Coordinates of C-alpha atoms and ligand atoms in Angstrom, one line a residue:
M59 CA -9.6 -40.8 -84.1
A60 CA -12.6 -39.2 -85.9
Y61 CA -12.5 -35.4 -86.1
L62 CA -16.1 -34.9 -85.1
T63 CA -17.8 -37.5 -82.8
L64 CA -21.5 -37.3 -82.0
T65 CA -22.5 -39.9 -79.4
N66 CA -26.1 -40.6 -78.4
I67 CA -27.2 -37.0 -79.1
N68 CA -30.7 -36.2 -78.2
K69 CA -32.7 -33.0 -78.6
I70 CA -35.8 -32.3 -76.5
Y71 CA -37.2 -28.8 -77.0
P72 CA -38.5 -26.9 -74.0
N73 CA -42.0 -27.7 -75.1
G74 CA -41.2 -31.4 -74.6
F75 CA -40.9 -32.3 -78.3
H76 CA -38.2 -34.9 -78.8
A77 CA -36.8 -33.8 -82.2
V78 CA -33.6 -35.9 -82.4
H79 CA -33.2 -39.4 -81.0
N80 CA -29.8 -41.1 -80.1
F81 CA -27.9 -39.6 -83.0
N82 CA -24.5 -41.3 -83.5
L83 CA -22.0 -40.3 -86.1
E84 CA -18.3 -40.1 -86.6
I85 CA -17.0 -37.7 -89.2
E86 CA -13.4 -37.8 -90.5
K87 CA -11.4 -34.6 -91.2
G88 CA -12.1 -33.3 -94.6
E89 CA -15.3 -35.3 -95.2
F90 CA -18.3 -33.8 -96.9
I91 CA -21.3 -35.1 -95.0
V92 CA -24.9 -34.4 -96.1
F93 CA -27.9 -34.7 -93.7
V94 CA -31.0 -35.4 -95.8
G95 CA -34.6 -36.1 -95.1
P96 CA -38.1 -34.7 -95.3
S97 CA -39.2 -31.5 -93.6
G98 CA -39.2 -31.9 -89.8
C99 CA -36.9 -34.9 -89.6
G100 CA -34.5 -33.1 -87.3
K101 CA -31.6 -32.3 -89.7
S102 CA -31.5 -28.6 -89.0
T103 CA -31.8 -29.2 -85.3
T104 CA -28.8 -31.6 -85.4
L105 CA -26.8 -29.1 -87.4
R106 CA -27.6 -26.3 -85.0
M107 CA -26.5 -28.5 -82.1
V108 CA -23.2 -29.0 -83.9
A109 CA -22.9 -25.2 -84.5
G110 CA -23.6 -24.4 -80.8
L111 CA -26.8 -22.5 -81.7
E112 CA -29.0 -25.1 -79.9
D113 CA -28.4 -26.8 -76.6
I114 CA -27.7 -30.5 -76.7
S115 CA -30.2 -32.2 -74.4
S116 CA -28.1 -35.3 -73.8
G117 CA -25.1 -37.0 -75.4
D118 CA -21.6 -36.0 -76.2
F119 CA -20.2 -33.9 -79.0
L120 CA -16.5 -34.1 -79.4
I121 CA -14.2 -32.1 -81.7
G122 CA -11.0 -34.2 -81.8
D123 CA -10.8 -35.5 -78.2
R124 CA -12.4 -32.4 -76.7
R125 CA -16.0 -32.4 -75.5
V126 CA -17.5 -29.1 -76.7
N127 CA -21.2 -29.5 -75.6
E128 CA -20.9 -26.4 -73.4
L129 CA -18.9 -24.2 -75.8
G130 CA -20.5 -21.3 -77.7
P131 CA -20.4 -21.1 -81.5
R132 CA -17.3 -18.9 -81.7
E133 CA -15.2 -21.1 -79.4
R134 CA -16.1 -24.2 -81.5
E135 CA -14.4 -22.8 -84.5
V136 CA -17.2 -23.6 -86.8
A137 CA -18.6 -21.4 -89.6
M138 CA -22.2 -21.6 -90.7
V139 CA -23.9 -20.6 -94.0
F140 CA -27.6 -20.0 -93.8
Q141 CA -30.3 -20.4 -96.3
S142 CA -31.1 -16.7 -96.1
Y143 CA -27.5 -15.6 -96.8
A144 CA -27.6 -13.2 -93.9
L145 CA -25.4 -10.6 -95.7
Y146 CA -25.0 -7.0 -94.3
P147 CA -27.1 -5.0 -96.9
Q148 CA -25.3 -1.7 -96.3
M149 CA -21.8 -3.2 -96.8
S150 CA -20.0 -3.9 -100.0
V151 CA -19.0 -7.5 -100.9
Y152 CA -15.4 -6.7 -99.8
D153 CA -16.7 -5.5 -96.3
N154 CA -19.1 -8.4 -96.0
L155 CA -16.3 -10.8 -96.6
G156 CA -13.8 -9.1 -94.3
F157 CA -16.1 -8.0 -91.5
G158 CA -15.8 -11.1 -89.4
L159 CA -12.0 -10.7 -89.5
T160 CA -12.3 -7.0 -88.6
L161 CA -14.3 -8.0 -85.5
Q162 CA -11.5 -10.4 -84.6
G163 CA -9.0 -7.6 -84.8
V164 CA -7.1 -9.0 -87.7
D165 CA -4.7 -6.5 -89.4
E166 CA -6.1 -4.7 -92.4
D167 CA -3.4 -6.0 -94.8
V168 CA -4.0 -9.6 -93.7
I169 CA -7.8 -9.0 -94.2
E170 CA -7.1 -7.6 -97.7
E171 CA -5.0 -10.6 -98.6
R172 CA -7.6 -13.1 -97.4
V173 CA -10.5 -11.2 -99.0
L174 CA -8.8 -11.2 -102.3
A175 CA -7.9 -14.9 -102.1
T176 CA -11.4 -15.8 -101.1
A177 CA -12.9 -13.7 -103.8
K178 CA -10.7 -15.4 -106.3
I179 CA -11.8 -18.9 -105.2
L180 CA -15.4 -17.8 -105.5
G181 CA -15.2 -15.8 -108.7
L182 CA -16.1 -12.6 -106.9
T183 CA -13.1 -10.5 -107.7
D184 CA -15.0 -8.2 -110.1
Y185 CA -17.8 -7.6 -107.6
L186 CA -15.9 -6.6 -104.5
D187 CA -17.3 -3.0 -104.6
R188 CA -20.9 -4.0 -105.2
M189 CA -23.6 -3.9 -102.6
P190 CA -25.5 -7.2 -102.0
R191 CA -28.7 -5.7 -103.6
A192 CA -26.8 -5.4 -106.9
L193 CA -25.9 -9.1 -107.0
S194 CA -27.8 -12.1 -108.3
G195 CA -29.0 -14.8 -105.9
G196 CA -26.1 -17.0 -106.9
Q197 CA -23.6 -14.3 -106.3
R198 CA -25.1 -13.5 -102.9
Q199 CA -24.8 -17.1 -102.0
R200 CA -21.2 -17.1 -103.0
V201 CA -20.5 -14.1 -100.7
A202 CA -22.3 -16.0 -97.9
V203 CA -20.0 -19.0 -98.5
G204 CA -17.0 -16.7 -98.8
R205 CA -17.7 -15.2 -95.4
A206 CA -17.6 -18.7 -93.9
I207 CA -14.4 -19.9 -95.7
I208 CA -12.5 -16.7 -95.1
R209 CA -12.5 -17.6 -91.4
K210 CA -10.4 -20.7 -92.1
V211 CA -12.2 -22.7 -89.4
G212 CA -12.1 -26.5 -89.3
V213 CA -15.8 -27.1 -89.7
F214 CA -18.1 -25.7 -92.2
L215 CA -21.9 -26.0 -91.7
M216 CA -24.5 -25.3 -94.4
D217 CA -28.2 -25.3 -93.9
E218 CA -30.1 -25.6 -97.2
P219 CA -27.8 -22.9 -98.7
L220 CA -29.2 -23.3 -102.2
S221 CA -32.9 -23.3 -101.5
N222 CA -33.4 -19.7 -102.5
L223 CA -31.8 -20.1 -106.0
D224 CA -33.5 -21.1 -109.2
A225 CA -33.0 -24.6 -110.6
K226 CA -30.2 -23.6 -112.9
Q227 CA -28.3 -21.6 -110.3
R228 CA -28.7 -24.5 -107.9
V229 CA -26.9 -26.9 -110.3
T230 CA -24.1 -24.4 -110.8
M231 CA -23.6 -23.6 -107.1
R232 CA -23.8 -27.3 -106.3
S233 CA -20.6 -28.0 -108.3
E234 CA -19.0 -24.8 -107.1
I235 CA -19.5 -25.8 -103.5
T236 CA -18.1 -29.2 -104.2
Q237 CA -15.0 -27.6 -105.8
I238 CA -14.6 -25.1 -103.0
H239 CA -14.7 -28.1 -100.6
R240 CA -12.0 -29.8 -102.6
Q241 CA -9.8 -26.7 -102.5
T242 CA -10.3 -25.8 -98.9
G243 CA -10.5 -29.4 -97.5
A244 CA -12.7 -28.1 -94.8
T245 CA -14.9 -30.7 -93.0
T246 CA -18.4 -29.9 -94.1
I247 CA -21.9 -30.8 -92.9
Y248 CA -24.5 -29.8 -95.4
V249 CA -28.3 -30.0 -94.7
T250 CA -30.8 -30.4 -97.5
H251 CA -34.1 -32.1 -98.3
D252 CA -33.0 -32.6 -101.9
Q253 CA -31.8 -36.1 -102.5
T254 CA -30.1 -35.0 -105.8
E255 CA -27.9 -32.5 -103.9
A256 CA -27.2 -35.2 -101.3
M257 CA -26.2 -37.8 -104.0
T258 CA -24.1 -35.4 -106.1
M259 CA -22.2 -33.6 -103.3
A260 CA -21.7 -36.0 -100.4
D261 CA -18.8 -38.3 -99.4
R262 CA -21.4 -39.8 -97.0
I263 CA -25.1 -39.2 -96.6
V264 CA -27.0 -39.4 -93.3
V265 CA -30.7 -40.1 -94.1
M266 CA -33.0 -39.0 -91.3
K267 CA -36.7 -39.6 -90.6
Q268 CA -38.7 -38.3 -87.7
G269 CA -35.6 -37.6 -85.6
Y270 CA -34.0 -41.0 -86.2
I271 CA -31.0 -41.8 -88.5
Q272 CA -32.2 -44.4 -91.0
Q273 CA -28.9 -45.1 -92.7
V274 CA -25.4 -43.6 -93.1
G275 CA -23.4 -44.4 -96.2
T276 CA -21.9 -43.3 -99.5
P277 CA -24.2 -42.3 -102.3
Y278 CA -23.5 -45.7 -103.9
E279 CA -24.3 -47.7 -100.8
L280 CA -27.6 -45.8 -100.2
Y281 CA -28.7 -46.3 -103.8
F282 CA -27.7 -49.9 -104.1
R283 CA -28.0 -51.2 -100.6
P284 CA -30.8 -49.3 -98.8
V285 CA -31.6 -50.8 -95.4
N286 CA -35.3 -50.1 -95.5
M287 CA -38.2 -48.9 -97.7
F288 CA -37.8 -45.3 -96.5
V289 CA -34.2 -45.0 -97.7
A290 CA -35.0 -46.9 -100.9
G291 CA -37.9 -44.6 -101.7
F292 CA -36.1 -41.4 -100.7
I293 CA -32.9 -41.9 -102.7
G294 CA -33.5 -42.1 -106.5
E295 CA -35.7 -40.1 -108.9
P296 CA -38.3 -41.2 -109.9
P297 CA -38.5 -43.2 -106.7
M298 CA -38.3 -47.0 -106.4
N299 CA -41.5 -48.8 -107.3
F300 CA -43.1 -50.8 -104.5
I301 CA -45.7 -53.5 -104.8
R302 CA -47.1 -55.1 -101.6
G303 CA -48.4 -58.7 -101.5
T304 CA -48.6 -61.8 -99.4
L305 CA -46.4 -64.8 -100.4
Q306 CA -48.4 -67.9 -101.2
N307 CA -46.5 -71.1 -101.9
G308 CA -43.4 -69.1 -102.9
Q309 CA -45.5 -67.1 -105.4
F310 CA -45.8 -63.4 -105.1
P311 CA -49.1 -62.0 -106.5
V312 CA -49.1 -58.9 -108.6
D313 CA -52.8 -58.3 -109.4
T314 CA -53.7 -61.6 -111.3
Q315 CA -50.1 -62.5 -112.1
K316 CA -47.9 -64.6 -110.0
L317 CA -44.1 -64.4 -109.6
D318 CA -42.0 -67.3 -108.5
I319 CA -39.9 -65.4 -106.0
S320 CA -37.5 -68.3 -105.1
P321 CA -34.7 -67.1 -107.5
V322 CA -34.4 -64.0 -105.3
L323 CA -35.4 -65.3 -101.8
G324 CA -33.6 -68.6 -102.3
N325 CA -33.8 -70.9 -99.3
R326 CA -35.5 -68.2 -97.2
T327 CA -38.7 -68.5 -99.4
A328 CA -40.3 -70.9 -96.9
E329 CA -39.6 -68.6 -94.0
F330 CA -41.6 -65.9 -95.6
A331 CA -44.6 -68.1 -96.5
D332 CA -47.9 -66.3 -96.0
R333 CA -46.1 -63.2 -94.9
E334 CA -46.6 -59.7 -96.4
I335 CA -43.6 -58.6 -98.4
V336 CA -42.9 -55.6 -100.6
F337 CA -41.4 -56.1 -104.0
G338 CA -39.2 -53.1 -105.0
F339 CA -37.6 -52.2 -108.3
R340 CA -36.1 -49.0 -109.6
P341 CA -37.7 -47.4 -112.7
E342 CA -34.3 -47.6 -114.4
S343 CA -33.7 -51.3 -113.7
V344 CA -36.4 -52.6 -116.1
L345 CA -36.1 -53.8 -119.7
L346 CA -39.0 -54.0 -122.1
G347 CA -39.9 -57.5 -123.3
E348 CA -39.1 -60.8 -121.8
Q349 CA -35.5 -61.0 -120.8
E350 CA -33.6 -63.9 -119.2
N351 CA -33.0 -64.1 -115.4
S352 CA -35.9 -61.7 -114.8
F353 CA -39.4 -61.4 -113.5
H354 CA -41.8 -60.8 -116.4
L355 CA -44.8 -58.5 -115.8
K356 CA -47.7 -57.4 -118.0
A357 CA -48.8 -53.8 -117.6
L358 CA -51.0 -51.2 -119.2
V359 CA -49.4 -47.9 -120.3
E360 CA -51.2 -44.9 -118.8
L361 CA -48.9 -42.0 -119.6
T362 CA -45.5 -41.4 -121.1
E363 CA -43.0 -38.5 -120.6
M364 CA -40.3 -37.9 -123.2
L365 CA -37.3 -36.4 -121.3
G366 CA -34.7 -36.6 -124.1
D367 CA -32.0 -38.9 -122.7
N368 CA -34.7 -41.3 -121.5
A369 CA -38.5 -41.5 -121.0
N370 CA -40.8 -42.2 -118.1
V371 CA -43.6 -44.7 -118.7
Y372 CA -46.4 -44.7 -116.1
I373 CA -48.0 -48.1 -116.0
T374 CA -50.7 -49.9 -114.1
I375 CA -50.9 -53.5 -113.2
G376 CA -54.5 -53.9 -111.9
D377 CA -54.6 -51.4 -109.0
E378 CA -50.8 -51.2 -108.7
H379 CA -49.0 -48.2 -110.2
A380 CA -45.3 -48.0 -111.2
I381 CA -42.9 -45.9 -113.3
L382 CA -40.5 -47.4 -115.8
K383 CA -37.6 -45.5 -117.3
V384 CA -37.0 -46.6 -120.9
D385 CA -34.9 -45.7 -123.9
P386 CA -36.5 -42.7 -125.7
H387 CA -36.6 -44.7 -128.9
D388 CA -38.8 -47.4 -127.3
I389 CA -41.6 -45.4 -125.8
P390 CA -44.7 -47.6 -125.9
A391 CA -48.1 -46.2 -127.0
I392 CA -50.5 -44.9 -124.4
D393 CA -53.2 -47.6 -123.5
S394 CA -51.1 -50.4 -125.0
E395 CA -50.3 -53.5 -123.1
I396 CA -46.6 -54.2 -122.5
T397 CA -44.5 -56.8 -121.0
F398 CA -41.4 -55.7 -119.1
S399 CA -38.6 -57.5 -117.2
V400 CA -37.1 -56.9 -113.8
P401 CA -33.8 -58.7 -113.6
Y402 CA -33.6 -60.9 -110.5
D403 CA -30.5 -59.1 -109.3
R404 CA -32.2 -55.7 -109.4
V405 CA -35.1 -56.6 -107.2
Y406 CA -35.3 -55.5 -103.6
L407 CA -37.6 -57.2 -101.1
F408 CA -38.8 -55.7 -97.9
D409 CA -40.6 -57.1 -94.9
G410 CA -44.1 -55.8 -95.1
Q411 CA -44.3 -55.2 -91.3
T412 CA -40.9 -53.7 -90.4
E413 CA -40.3 -52.3 -93.9
D414 CA -36.6 -53.4 -93.5
V415 CA -34.9 -54.9 -96.5
I416 CA -34.8 -58.7 -96.7
P417 CA -31.3 -59.8 -97.7
T418 CA -31.6 -61.6 -101.0
E419 CA -29.5 -64.0 -103.1
K420 CA -27.7 -61.1 -104.7
G421 CA -26.2 -60.3 -101.3
Ligands
ATP277 P1 -36.9 -28.5 -92.4 O1 -36.3 -29.0 -93.7 O2 -38.4 -28.2 -92.6 O3 -36.1 -27.3 -91.8 P2 -35.7 -30.2 -90.5 O4 -35.5 -31.7 -90.8 O5 -34.5 -29.4 -90.6 O6 -36.9 -29.7 -91.4 P3 -36.0 -29.3 -87.8 O7 -36.0 -27.9 -88.1 O8 -34.7 -29.9 -87.2 O9 -36.3 -30.2 -89.1 O10 -37.2 -29.7 -86.8 C1 -37.3 -31.0 -86.3 C2 -38.6 -31.0 -85.5 O11 -38.5 -30.2 -84.3 C3 -39.8 -30.5 -86.2 O12 -40.9 -31.3 -86.0 C4 -40.0 -29.1 -85.7 O13 -41.3 -28.7 -85.7 C5 -39.5 -29.3 -84.3 N1 -38.9 -28.0 -83.7 C6 -38.0 -27.2 -84.3 N2 -37.7 -26.2 -83.5 C7 -38.5 -26.3 -82.4 C8 -38.6 -25.5 -81.2 N3 -37.9 -24.4 -81.0 N4 -39.5 -26.0 -80.3 C9 -40.2 -27.1 -80.5 N5 -40.1 -27.9 -81.6 C10 -39.2 -27.5 -82.5

């Protein structure tokens, strides 16, 4: 049996706004789950319903086999880390870490043991006497995480915990949180709008849009087998390129060029005759020049960005825009015309109406 089970969860706020629709998810013990999606998609609302900070309008939330919809946050044995850290400014790091246990009436010597062990995991041993104002953002966030893990609860909830940190600290804390998760084994739900955090930290990612789950899967599954254009465009940086067009006689028009789509659509080509489809390919999937088993496209180079390990090339094909990721030694000149190849097995096709992926020959 799953450890956490959310079945047909809905959230309708008192003003009538339906923020979360029929949310279904089973989470195994020890999993690191990331809810990701653009602002307003309902990820914090869902997390807060799991935490017991927000009423569940309908549906069932089970921890093990126990329905906990009506239980308060403390009875659910969950610990939450907020974006704002929520540290007590007038207390030392030691007291911030231990305060929750003090409130529970835990013995002082047990508290000391757990504070020291937690501080060790988080690299805070040398800072126990400091006040929060004398800590860096990353150190404060570590104290906030420490306050949650010291409670040794089964479920660990984090709402955008890294959003107040600068880019470098975010990368460091990202791997620290992943390591802490490995050490504690606590089941974790982590909310972010940052797809890189989702990809690097999650066992499984839940992609949300406007209150609906779009897809649940491992980072690998979401990247290589997105179910629709939204997921395909959300996961990956720079995002997947999309070109819309209407199939004519099995040919897909890209400005004045025509691509014979049958190597990808196979025997479904006829089914999509005269229908609008979207041709998708990732910037990193292309090769310069004319390669075998690929679509060949001519394009104009608008702009290039040298990033060191690779380079982004911004191109136009008539009115269409796309980004290609190329080897930094092969950056084409601005304003030059190039030909590039998109291997058949790296192309994604989407239904232009539903925006759902069309299963292709690559499976
Ligand atoms: P963000 O990343 O911006 O926090 P989110 O995905 O976490 O976004 P939520 O905070 O869950 O989104 O909000 C989902 C939707 O519910 C939003 O449209 C928001 O405006 C709305 N909402 C949130 N709280 C309330 C409330 N108390 N009453 C009415 N609507 C609300």
